[in-house]
Coordinates of C-alpha atoms in Angstrom, one line a residue:
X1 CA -72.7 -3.7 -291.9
X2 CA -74.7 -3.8 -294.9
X3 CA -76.4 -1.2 -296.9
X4 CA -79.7 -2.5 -297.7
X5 CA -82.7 -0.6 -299.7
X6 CA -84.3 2.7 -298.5
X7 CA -86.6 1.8 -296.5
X8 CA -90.1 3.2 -294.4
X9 CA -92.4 1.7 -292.0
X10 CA -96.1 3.1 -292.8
X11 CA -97.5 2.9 -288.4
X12 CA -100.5 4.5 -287.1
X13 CA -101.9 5.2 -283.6
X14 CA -104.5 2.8 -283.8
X15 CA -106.5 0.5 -286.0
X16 CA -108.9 2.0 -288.5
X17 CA -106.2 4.7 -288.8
X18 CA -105.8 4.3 -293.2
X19 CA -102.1 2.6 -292.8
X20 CA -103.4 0.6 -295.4
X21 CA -104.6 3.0 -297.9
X22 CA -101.5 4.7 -297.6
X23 CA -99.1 1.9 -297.7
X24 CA -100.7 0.5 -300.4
X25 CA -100.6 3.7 -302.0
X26 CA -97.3 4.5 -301.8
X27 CA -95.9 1.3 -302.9
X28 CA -98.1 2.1 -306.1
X29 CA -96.8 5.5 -306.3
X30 CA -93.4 4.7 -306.0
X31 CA -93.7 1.9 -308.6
X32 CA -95.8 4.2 -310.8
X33 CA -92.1 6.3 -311.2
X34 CA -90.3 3.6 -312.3
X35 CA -89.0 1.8 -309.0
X36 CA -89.0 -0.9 -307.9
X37 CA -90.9 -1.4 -304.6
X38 CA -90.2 -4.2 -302.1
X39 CA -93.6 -4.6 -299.9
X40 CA -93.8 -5.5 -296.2
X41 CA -96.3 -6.6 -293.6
X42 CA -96.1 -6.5 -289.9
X43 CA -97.5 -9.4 -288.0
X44 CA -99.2 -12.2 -289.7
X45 CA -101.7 -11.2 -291.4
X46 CA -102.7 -12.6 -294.8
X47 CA -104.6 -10.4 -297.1
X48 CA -102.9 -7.0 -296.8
X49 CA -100.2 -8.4 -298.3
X50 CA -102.4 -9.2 -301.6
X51 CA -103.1 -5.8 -302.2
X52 CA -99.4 -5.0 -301.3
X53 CA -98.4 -7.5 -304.3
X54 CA -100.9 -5.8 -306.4
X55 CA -99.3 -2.3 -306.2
X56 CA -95.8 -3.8 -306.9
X57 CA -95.7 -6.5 -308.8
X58 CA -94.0 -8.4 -306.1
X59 CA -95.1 -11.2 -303.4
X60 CA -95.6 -9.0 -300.4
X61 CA -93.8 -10.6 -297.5
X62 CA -94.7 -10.8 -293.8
X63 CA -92.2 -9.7 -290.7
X64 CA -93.1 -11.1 -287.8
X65 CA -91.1 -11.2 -284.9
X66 CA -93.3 -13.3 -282.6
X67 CA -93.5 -16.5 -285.5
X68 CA -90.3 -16.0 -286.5
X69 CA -88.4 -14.5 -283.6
X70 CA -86.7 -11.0 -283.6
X71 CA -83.4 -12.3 -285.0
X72 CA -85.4 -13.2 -288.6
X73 CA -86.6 -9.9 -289.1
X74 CA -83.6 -8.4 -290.7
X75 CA -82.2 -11.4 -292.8
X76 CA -86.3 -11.7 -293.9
X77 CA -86.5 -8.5 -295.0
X78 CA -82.8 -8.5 -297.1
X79 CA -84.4 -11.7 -298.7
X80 CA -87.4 -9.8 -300.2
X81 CA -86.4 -6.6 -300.5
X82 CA -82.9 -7.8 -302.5
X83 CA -82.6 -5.7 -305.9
X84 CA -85.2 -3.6 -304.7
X85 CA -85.0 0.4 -305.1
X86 CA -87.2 1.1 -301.9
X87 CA -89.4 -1.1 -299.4
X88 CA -92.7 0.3 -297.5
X89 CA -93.3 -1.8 -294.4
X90 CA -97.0 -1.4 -293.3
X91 CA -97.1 -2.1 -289.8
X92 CA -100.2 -3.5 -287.4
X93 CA -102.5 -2.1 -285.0
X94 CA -101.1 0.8 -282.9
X95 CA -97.6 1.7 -283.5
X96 CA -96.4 0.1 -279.9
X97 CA -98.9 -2.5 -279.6
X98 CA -97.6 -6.4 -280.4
X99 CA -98.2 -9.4 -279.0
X100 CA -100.4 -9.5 -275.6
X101 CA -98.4 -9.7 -272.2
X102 CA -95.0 -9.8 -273.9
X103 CA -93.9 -6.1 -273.9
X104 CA -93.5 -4.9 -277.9
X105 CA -92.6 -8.4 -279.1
X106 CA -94.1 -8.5 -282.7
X107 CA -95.4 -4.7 -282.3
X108 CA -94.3 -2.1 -285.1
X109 CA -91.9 -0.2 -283.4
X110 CA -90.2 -3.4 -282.7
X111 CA -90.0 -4.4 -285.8
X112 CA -89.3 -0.2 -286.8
X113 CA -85.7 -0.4 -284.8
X114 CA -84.9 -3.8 -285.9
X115 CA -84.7 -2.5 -289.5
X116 CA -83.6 0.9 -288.0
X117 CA -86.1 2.2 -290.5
X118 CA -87.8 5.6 -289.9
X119 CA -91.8 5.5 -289.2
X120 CA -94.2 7.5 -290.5
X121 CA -96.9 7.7 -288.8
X122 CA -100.9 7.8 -290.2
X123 CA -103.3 10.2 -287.9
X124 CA -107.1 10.1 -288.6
X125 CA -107.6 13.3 -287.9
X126 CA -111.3 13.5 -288.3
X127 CA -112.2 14.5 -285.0
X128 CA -109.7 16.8 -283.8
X129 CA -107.2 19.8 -284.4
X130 CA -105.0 21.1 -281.8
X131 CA -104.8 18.0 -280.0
X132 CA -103.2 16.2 -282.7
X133 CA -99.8 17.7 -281.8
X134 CA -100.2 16.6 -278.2
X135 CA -100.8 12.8 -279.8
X136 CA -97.8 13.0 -282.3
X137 CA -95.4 14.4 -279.8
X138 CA -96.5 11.5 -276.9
X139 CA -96.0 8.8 -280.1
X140 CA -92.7 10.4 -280.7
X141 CA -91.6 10.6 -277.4
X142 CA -92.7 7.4 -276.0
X143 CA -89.3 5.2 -277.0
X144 CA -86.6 7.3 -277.8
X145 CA -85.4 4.4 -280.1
X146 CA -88.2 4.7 -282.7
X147 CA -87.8 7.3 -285.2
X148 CA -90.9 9.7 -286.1
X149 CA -89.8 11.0 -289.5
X150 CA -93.1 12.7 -290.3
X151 CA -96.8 12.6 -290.3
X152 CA -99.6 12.0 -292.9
X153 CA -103.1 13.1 -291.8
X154 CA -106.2 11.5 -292.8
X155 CA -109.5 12.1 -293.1
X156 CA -109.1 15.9 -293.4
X157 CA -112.3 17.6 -294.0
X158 CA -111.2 21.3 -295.9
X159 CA -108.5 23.6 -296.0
X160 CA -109.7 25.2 -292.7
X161 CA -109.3 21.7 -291.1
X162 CA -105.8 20.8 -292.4
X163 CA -104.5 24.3 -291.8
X164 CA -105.5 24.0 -287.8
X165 CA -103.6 21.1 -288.0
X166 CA -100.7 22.0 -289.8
X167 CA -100.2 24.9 -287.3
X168 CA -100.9 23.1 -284.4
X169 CA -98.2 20.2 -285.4
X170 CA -95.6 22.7 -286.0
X171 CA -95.2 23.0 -282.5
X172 CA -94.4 19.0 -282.6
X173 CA -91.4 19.2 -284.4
X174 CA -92.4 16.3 -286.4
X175 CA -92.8 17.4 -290.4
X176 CA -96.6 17.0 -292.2
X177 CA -95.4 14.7 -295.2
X178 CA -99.1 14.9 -296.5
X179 CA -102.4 15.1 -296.0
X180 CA -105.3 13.0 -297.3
X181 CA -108.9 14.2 -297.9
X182 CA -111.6 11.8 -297.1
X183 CA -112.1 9.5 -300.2
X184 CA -114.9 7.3 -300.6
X185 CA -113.8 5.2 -303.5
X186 CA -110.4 4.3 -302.0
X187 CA -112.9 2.4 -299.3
X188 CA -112.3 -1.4 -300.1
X189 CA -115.0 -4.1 -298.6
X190 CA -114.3 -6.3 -295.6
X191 CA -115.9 -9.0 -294.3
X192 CA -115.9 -11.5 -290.8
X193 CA -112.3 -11.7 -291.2
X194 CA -111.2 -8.1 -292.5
X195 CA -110.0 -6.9 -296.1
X196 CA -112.4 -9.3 -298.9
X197 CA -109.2 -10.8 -300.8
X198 CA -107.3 -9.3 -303.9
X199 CA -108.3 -12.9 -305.2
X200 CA -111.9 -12.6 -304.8
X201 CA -112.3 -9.2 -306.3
X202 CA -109.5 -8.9 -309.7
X203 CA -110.8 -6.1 -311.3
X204 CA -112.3 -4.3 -308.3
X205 CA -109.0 -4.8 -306.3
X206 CA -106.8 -3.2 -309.2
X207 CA -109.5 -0.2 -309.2
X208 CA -109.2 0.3 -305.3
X209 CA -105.2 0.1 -305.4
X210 CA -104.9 2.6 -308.4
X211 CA -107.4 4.9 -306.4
X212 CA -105.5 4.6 -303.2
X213 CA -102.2 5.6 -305.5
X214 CA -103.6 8.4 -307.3
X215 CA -104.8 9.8 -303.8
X216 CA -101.3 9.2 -302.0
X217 CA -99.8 10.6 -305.1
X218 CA -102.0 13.9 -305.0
X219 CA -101.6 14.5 -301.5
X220 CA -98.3 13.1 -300.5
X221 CA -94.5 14.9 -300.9
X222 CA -93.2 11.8 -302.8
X223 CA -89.7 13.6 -302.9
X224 CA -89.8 13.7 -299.1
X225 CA -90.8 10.1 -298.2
X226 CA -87.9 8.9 -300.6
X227 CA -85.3 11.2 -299.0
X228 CA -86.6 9.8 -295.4
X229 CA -86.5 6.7 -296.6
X230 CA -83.0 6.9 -298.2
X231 CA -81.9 7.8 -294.3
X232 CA -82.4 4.3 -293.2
X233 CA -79.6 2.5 -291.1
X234 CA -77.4 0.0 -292.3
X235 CA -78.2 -3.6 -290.9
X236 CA -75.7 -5.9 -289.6
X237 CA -77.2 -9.2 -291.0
X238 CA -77.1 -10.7 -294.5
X239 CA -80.3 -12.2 -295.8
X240 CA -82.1 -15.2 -295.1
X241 CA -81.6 -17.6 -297.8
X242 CA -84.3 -20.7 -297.9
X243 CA -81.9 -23.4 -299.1
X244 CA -78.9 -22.4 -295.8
X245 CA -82.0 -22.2 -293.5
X246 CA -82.7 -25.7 -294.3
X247 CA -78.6 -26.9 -293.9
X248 CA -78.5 -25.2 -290.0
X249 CA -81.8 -25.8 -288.5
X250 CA -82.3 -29.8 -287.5
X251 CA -85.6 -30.8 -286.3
X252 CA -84.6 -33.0 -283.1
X253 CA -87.2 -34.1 -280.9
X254 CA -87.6 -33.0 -277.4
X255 CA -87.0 -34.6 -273.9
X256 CA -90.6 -35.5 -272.9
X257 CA -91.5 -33.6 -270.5
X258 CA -94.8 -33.6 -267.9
X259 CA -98.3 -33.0 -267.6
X260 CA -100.3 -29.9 -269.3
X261 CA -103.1 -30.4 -271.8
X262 CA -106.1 -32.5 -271.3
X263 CA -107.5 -34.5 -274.2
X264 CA -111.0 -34.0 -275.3
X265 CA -112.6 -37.1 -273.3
X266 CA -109.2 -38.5 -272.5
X267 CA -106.6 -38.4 -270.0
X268 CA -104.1 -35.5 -269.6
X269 CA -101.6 -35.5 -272.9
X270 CA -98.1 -36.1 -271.4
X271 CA -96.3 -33.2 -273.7
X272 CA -98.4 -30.2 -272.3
X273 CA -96.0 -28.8 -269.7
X274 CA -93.6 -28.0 -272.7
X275 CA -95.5 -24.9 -273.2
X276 CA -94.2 -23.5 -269.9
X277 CA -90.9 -23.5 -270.9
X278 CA -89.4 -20.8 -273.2
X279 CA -89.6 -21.5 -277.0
X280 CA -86.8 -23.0 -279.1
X281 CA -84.9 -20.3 -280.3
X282 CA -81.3 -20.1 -281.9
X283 CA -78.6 -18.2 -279.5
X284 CA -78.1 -15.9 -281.6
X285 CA -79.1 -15.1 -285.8
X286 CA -79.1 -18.3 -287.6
X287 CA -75.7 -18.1 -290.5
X288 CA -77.0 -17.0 -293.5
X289 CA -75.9 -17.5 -297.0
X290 CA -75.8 -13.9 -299.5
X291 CA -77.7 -14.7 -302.3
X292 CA -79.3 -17.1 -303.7
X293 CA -82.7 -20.3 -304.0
X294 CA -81.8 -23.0 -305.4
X295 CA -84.3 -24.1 -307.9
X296 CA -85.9 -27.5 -307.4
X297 CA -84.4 -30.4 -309.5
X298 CA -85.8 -31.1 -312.7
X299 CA -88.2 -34.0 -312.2
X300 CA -88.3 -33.4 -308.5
X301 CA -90.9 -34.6 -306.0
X302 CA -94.4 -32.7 -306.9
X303 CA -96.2 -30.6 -303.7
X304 CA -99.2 -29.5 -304.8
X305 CA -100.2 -26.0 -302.9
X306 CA -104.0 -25.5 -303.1
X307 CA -104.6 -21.6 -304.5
X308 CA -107.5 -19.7 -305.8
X309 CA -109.9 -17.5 -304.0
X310 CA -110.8 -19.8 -301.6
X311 CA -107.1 -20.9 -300.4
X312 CA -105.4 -17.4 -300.5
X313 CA -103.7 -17.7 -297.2
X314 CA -99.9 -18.4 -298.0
X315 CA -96.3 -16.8 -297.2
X316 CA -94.2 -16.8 -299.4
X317 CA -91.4 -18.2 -297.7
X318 CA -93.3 -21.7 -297.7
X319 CA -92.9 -22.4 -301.1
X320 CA -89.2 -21.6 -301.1
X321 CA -88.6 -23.5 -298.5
X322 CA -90.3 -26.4 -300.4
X323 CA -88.3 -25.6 -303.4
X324 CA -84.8 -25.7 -301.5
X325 CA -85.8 -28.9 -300.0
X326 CA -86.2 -30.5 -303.5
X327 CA -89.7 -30.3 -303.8
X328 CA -91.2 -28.6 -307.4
X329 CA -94.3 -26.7 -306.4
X330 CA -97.5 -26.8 -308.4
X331 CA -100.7 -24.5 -307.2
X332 CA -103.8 -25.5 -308.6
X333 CA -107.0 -24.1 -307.7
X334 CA -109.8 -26.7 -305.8
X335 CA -112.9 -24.5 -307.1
X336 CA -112.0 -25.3 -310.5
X337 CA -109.1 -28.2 -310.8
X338 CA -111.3 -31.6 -310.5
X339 CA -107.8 -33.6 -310.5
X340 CA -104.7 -32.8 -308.5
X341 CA -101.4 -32.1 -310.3
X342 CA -100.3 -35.2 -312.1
X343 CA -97.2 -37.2 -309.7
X344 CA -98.4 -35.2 -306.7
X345 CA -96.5 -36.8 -303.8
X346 CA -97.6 -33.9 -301.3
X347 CA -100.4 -31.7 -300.6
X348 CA -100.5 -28.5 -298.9
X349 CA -103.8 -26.8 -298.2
X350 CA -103.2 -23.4 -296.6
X351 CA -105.7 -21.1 -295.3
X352 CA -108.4 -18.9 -297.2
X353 CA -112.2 -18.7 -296.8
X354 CA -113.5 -21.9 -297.7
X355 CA -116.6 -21.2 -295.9
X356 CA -117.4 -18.2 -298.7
X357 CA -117.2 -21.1 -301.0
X358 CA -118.8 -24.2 -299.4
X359 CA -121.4 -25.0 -302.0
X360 CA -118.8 -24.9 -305.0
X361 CA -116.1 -26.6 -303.0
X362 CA -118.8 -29.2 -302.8
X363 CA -119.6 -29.5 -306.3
X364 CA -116.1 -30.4 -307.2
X365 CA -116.7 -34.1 -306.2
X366 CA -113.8 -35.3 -308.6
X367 CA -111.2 -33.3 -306.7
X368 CA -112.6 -34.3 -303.0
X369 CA -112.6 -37.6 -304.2
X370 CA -109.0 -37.1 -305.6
X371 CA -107.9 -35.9 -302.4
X372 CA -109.2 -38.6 -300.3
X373 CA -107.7 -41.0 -302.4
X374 CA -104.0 -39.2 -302.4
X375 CA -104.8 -39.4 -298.1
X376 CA -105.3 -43.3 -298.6
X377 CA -101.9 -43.4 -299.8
X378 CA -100.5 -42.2 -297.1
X379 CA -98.8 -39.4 -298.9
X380 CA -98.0 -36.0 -296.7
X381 CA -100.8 -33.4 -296.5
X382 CA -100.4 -30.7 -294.6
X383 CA -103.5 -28.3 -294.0
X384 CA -104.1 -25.3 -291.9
X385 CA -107.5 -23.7 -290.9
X386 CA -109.2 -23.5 -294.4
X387 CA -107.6 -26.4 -295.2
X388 CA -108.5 -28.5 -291.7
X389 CA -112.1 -27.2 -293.0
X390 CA -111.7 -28.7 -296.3
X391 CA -110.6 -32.3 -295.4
X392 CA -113.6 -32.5 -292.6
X393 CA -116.7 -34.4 -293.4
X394 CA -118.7 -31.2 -293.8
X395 CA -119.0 -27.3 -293.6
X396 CA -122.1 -25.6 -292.9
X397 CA -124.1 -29.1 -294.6
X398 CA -122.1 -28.9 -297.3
X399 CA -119.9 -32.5 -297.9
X400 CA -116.3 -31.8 -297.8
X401 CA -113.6 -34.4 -298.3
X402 CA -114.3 -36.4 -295.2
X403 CA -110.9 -37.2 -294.7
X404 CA -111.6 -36.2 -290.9
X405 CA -114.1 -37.8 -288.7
X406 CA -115.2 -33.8 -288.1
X407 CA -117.8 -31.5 -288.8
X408 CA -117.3 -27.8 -289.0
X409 CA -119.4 -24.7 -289.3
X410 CA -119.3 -20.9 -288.9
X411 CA -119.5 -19.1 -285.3
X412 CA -120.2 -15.8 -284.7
X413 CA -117.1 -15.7 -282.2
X414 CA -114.1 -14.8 -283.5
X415 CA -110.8 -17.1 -282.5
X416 CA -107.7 -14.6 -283.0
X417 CA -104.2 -14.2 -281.5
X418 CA -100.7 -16.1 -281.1
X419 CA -100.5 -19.3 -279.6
X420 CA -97.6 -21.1 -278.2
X421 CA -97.5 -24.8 -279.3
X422 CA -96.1 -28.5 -279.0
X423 CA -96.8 -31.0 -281.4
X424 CA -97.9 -33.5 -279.3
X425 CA -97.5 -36.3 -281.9
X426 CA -95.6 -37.4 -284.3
X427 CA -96.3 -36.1 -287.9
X428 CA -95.2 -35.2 -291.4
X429 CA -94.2 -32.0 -289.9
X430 CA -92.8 -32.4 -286.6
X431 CA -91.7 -35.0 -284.2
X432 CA -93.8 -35.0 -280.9
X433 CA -92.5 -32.8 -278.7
X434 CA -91.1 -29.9 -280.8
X435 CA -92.4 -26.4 -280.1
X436 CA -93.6 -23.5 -282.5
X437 CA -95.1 -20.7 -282.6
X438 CA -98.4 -20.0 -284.6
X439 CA -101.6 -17.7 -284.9
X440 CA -105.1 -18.6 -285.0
X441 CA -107.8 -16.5 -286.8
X442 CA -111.1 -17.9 -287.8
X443 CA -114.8 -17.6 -287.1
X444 CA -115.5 -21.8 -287.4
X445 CA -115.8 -24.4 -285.2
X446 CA -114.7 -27.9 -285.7
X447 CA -116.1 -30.6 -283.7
X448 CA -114.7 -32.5 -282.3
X449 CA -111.9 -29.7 -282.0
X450 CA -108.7 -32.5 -281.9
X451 CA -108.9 -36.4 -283.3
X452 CA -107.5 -39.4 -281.1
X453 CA -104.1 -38.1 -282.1
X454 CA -104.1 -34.1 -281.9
X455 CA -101.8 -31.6 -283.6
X456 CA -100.8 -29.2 -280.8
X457 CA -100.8 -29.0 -277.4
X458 CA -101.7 -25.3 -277.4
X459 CA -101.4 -22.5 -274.6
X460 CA -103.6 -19.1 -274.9
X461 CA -106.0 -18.2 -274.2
X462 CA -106.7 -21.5 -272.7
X463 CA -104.4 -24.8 -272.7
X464 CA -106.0 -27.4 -274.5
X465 CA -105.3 -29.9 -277.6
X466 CA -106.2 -29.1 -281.1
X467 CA -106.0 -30.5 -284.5
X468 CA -105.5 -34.2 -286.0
X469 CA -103.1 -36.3 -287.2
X470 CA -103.8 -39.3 -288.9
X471 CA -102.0 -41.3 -291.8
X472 CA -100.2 -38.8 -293.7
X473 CA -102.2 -35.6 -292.5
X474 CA -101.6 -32.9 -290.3
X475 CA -104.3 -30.6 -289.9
X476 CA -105.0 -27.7 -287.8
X477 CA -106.2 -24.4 -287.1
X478 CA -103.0 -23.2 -285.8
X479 CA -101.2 -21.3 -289.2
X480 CA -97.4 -21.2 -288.7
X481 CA -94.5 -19.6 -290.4
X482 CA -92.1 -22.2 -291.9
X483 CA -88.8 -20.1 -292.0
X484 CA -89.2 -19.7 -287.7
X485 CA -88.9 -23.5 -288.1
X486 CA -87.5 -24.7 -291.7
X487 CA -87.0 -28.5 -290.4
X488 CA -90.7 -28.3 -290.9
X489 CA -90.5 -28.0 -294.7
X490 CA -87.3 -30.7 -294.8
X491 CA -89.3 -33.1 -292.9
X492 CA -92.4 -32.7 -295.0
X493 CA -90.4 -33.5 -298.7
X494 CA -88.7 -36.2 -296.9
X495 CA -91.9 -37.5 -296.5
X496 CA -93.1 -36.9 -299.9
X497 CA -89.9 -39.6 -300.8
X498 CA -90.6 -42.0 -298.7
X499 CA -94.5 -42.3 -298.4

């Protein structure tokens, strides 16, 4: 058993609840004393984890048991959290809610009782009094194997309001840990996707964290969350560890199996019926190695990673994965970079909100061309949903690299939620057959939604073939998490070698 840091999980009862003012806040608090704060994200999303970096210092880290599979959670979160004085794990939606139809797979208080971390749980408490000891106790109560160490209330009008509630939750048996008055400025802008990105607003962003710390600060017992936190079970795993992930998890292909998606204007694709059958998933945890990413050799293979505010959608597990595979990693920034990193042998073009930023994504004609040319090489790109966007013809009028025979455009339907998926040919980053896990989130449309040879055979809501693959290029809107499936990363450098 090992004796990892402190540790909380920051849950709420709902969306919309403030888990994310008063994660974020924390985090900043803590780190304001002097720690050193290890920040977490359930699920998959993206851009909490910016301002999560922001109030620490450090890359915040997702845990997601549904991409990654429960037995990752632990050994992920020893990998970021090493040397660490104290982690703050923000969870997602409702405390119990996770992925639809599979029970609390990928849900909070899954991912609470993996780390057997104690939860404290955000009430907006706006609208009530009394009844917010008959919420609390049914959250407590609900699985006996999630811990409730306390409660922070939100949104607390006066005095009068937070002493109704403070008496009513004494009959709860759960202990107030603070209470947060209704704050205006700690209110950060979203858009059609959520949170606007720490990238896109600098100054604004470091503004909204520092208000979010001062009012966690104010109205939170700091003393009392670090004690909790300190109370933390001891986990049985060691940590993940990029460069051993890569030595014990082979890449083979599949058996083909039978009949399942149909092909935009085209027969039936012969891999679809691999959705039906469970994932690939070790037995049991993967063997990890204690410490330690190896560096990338000097002179090593060159993957560019496209960055700046338009390509802000990255874990950070990618890159180290790269790194362990020999790759050196460059980021350069397409709204201002008009040449890719000199001896790029790879490109990876992650998501991000390209369609905020068609018109100057446009203007950079030097890099578009650059990147078409790198294509006609046959070198190894790899791009997911802002990146599929970026290598289409066009988006929204605006010319885009037109390595794709594809247009795209905003919707005003939203396309979230896991998917299962088999790659259903053979690419940079998977033989055909091979099954992962992924996400989809976006408000575009590409058409034609797959090319003559598609990514993924894909199951939820509706089964059906997505993405292209063509030369070198995967691209997709499906965005996946490399350490679930680190043969990805091996097979994409050994690519970068031979192309």
């Amino acid at each position: 058993m090992s004796s990892p840091v402190p540790r909380l999980v920051v849950a709420a009862p709902s969306s919309g609840s403030g888990k994310t003012t008063v994660a974020t806040g924390l985090m900043a608090a803590f780190a304001a004393r002097g720690l050193s704060v290890s920040p977490h994200k359930v699920g998959p999303d993206y851009i909490d984890p910016g301002y999560h970096a922001l109030a620490t210092g450090r890359a915040g880290r997702n845990l997601d048991a549904y991409l990654c599979g429960p037995e990752l959670v632990g050994p992920l979160f020893l990998h970021g959290s090493r040397g660490c004085d104290i982690a703050v794990v923000e969870g997602v939606m409702g405390l119990y809610d996770g992925a639809a139809g599979e029970g609390e797979l990928a849900s909070t208080a899954q991912v609470a009782k993996l780390l057997r971390a104690p939860v404290v749980l955000v009430v907006d408490a706006s609208s009530q009094s009394r009844s917010v000891a008959a919420l609390v106790h049914g959250f407590a109560s609900w699985d006996p194997e999630v811990r409730i160490g306390g409660v922070i209330l939100n949104k607390v009008a006066s005095d009068r309001h937070e002493e109704l509630l403070r008496e009513a939750l004494d009959s709860a048996g759960v202990p107030v840990l603070g209470v947060l008055r209704r704050v205006e400025q700690v209110a950060t802008p979203s858009r059609h996707l959520g949170l606007v990105p720490v990238a896109e607003r600098r100054a604004a962003a470091v503004e909204a964290v520092a208000a979010m710390a001062a009012q966690v600060s104010d109205g939170c017992d700091l003393d009392a969350l670090a004690a909790l936190a300190a109370g933390a079970g001891a986990l049985s795993c060691a940590a993940w560890d990029a460069a051993e992930a890569l030595g014990v998890s082979p890449s083979p292909p599949l058996p083909s199996p039978t009949l399942g998606f149909a092909r935009p204007g085209g027969p039936p694709s012969s891999l679809g019926a691999a959705a039906h059958g469970p994932l690939l998933r070790p037995e049991g945890p993967r063997p990890q190695a204690p410490d330690g990413l190896g560096a990338a050799p000097s002179g090593g293979l060159r993957v560019a990673v496209a960055g700046g505010p338009a390509f802000t959608f990255s874990y950070a597990e990618h890159a180290e994965l790269l790194a362990a595979a020999g790759a050196e990693v460059v980021t350069f920034d397409p709204l201002r970079d008009e040449q890719l990193p000199d001896g790029t042998a790879g490109l990876v073009i992650g998501g991000g909100f390209p369609e905020v930023y068609a018109a100057e994504l446009s203007a950079n004609e030097p890099l578009r061309k650059a990147v078409t040319a790198l294509v006609e090489t046959g070198a190894p790109v790899a791009a997911e949903c802002a990146g599929l966007l970026y290598l289409c013809r066009e988006l929204d009028g605006q010319p885009m690299c037109g390595v794709l025979d594809a247009g795209a455009r905003m919707s005003g339907r939203l396309t979230l939620g896991y998917r299962d998926a088999v790659a259903v040919s053979d690419s940079v980053l998977a033989v055909a057959g091979t099954r992962m896990r992924g996400h989809e989130f976006h408000r575009t449309v590409v058409e034609p939604g797959a090319g003559p040879a598609a990514a993924w055979g894909v199951r939820g809501p509706h089964r059906r073939v997505e993405g292209f693959v063509q030369q070198g290029v995967h691209a997709s809107y499906l965005h996946t998490h490399w350490a679930g499936e680190p043969g990805v990363a091996r097979r994409f450098v050994e690519r970068c070698r031979t192309s």
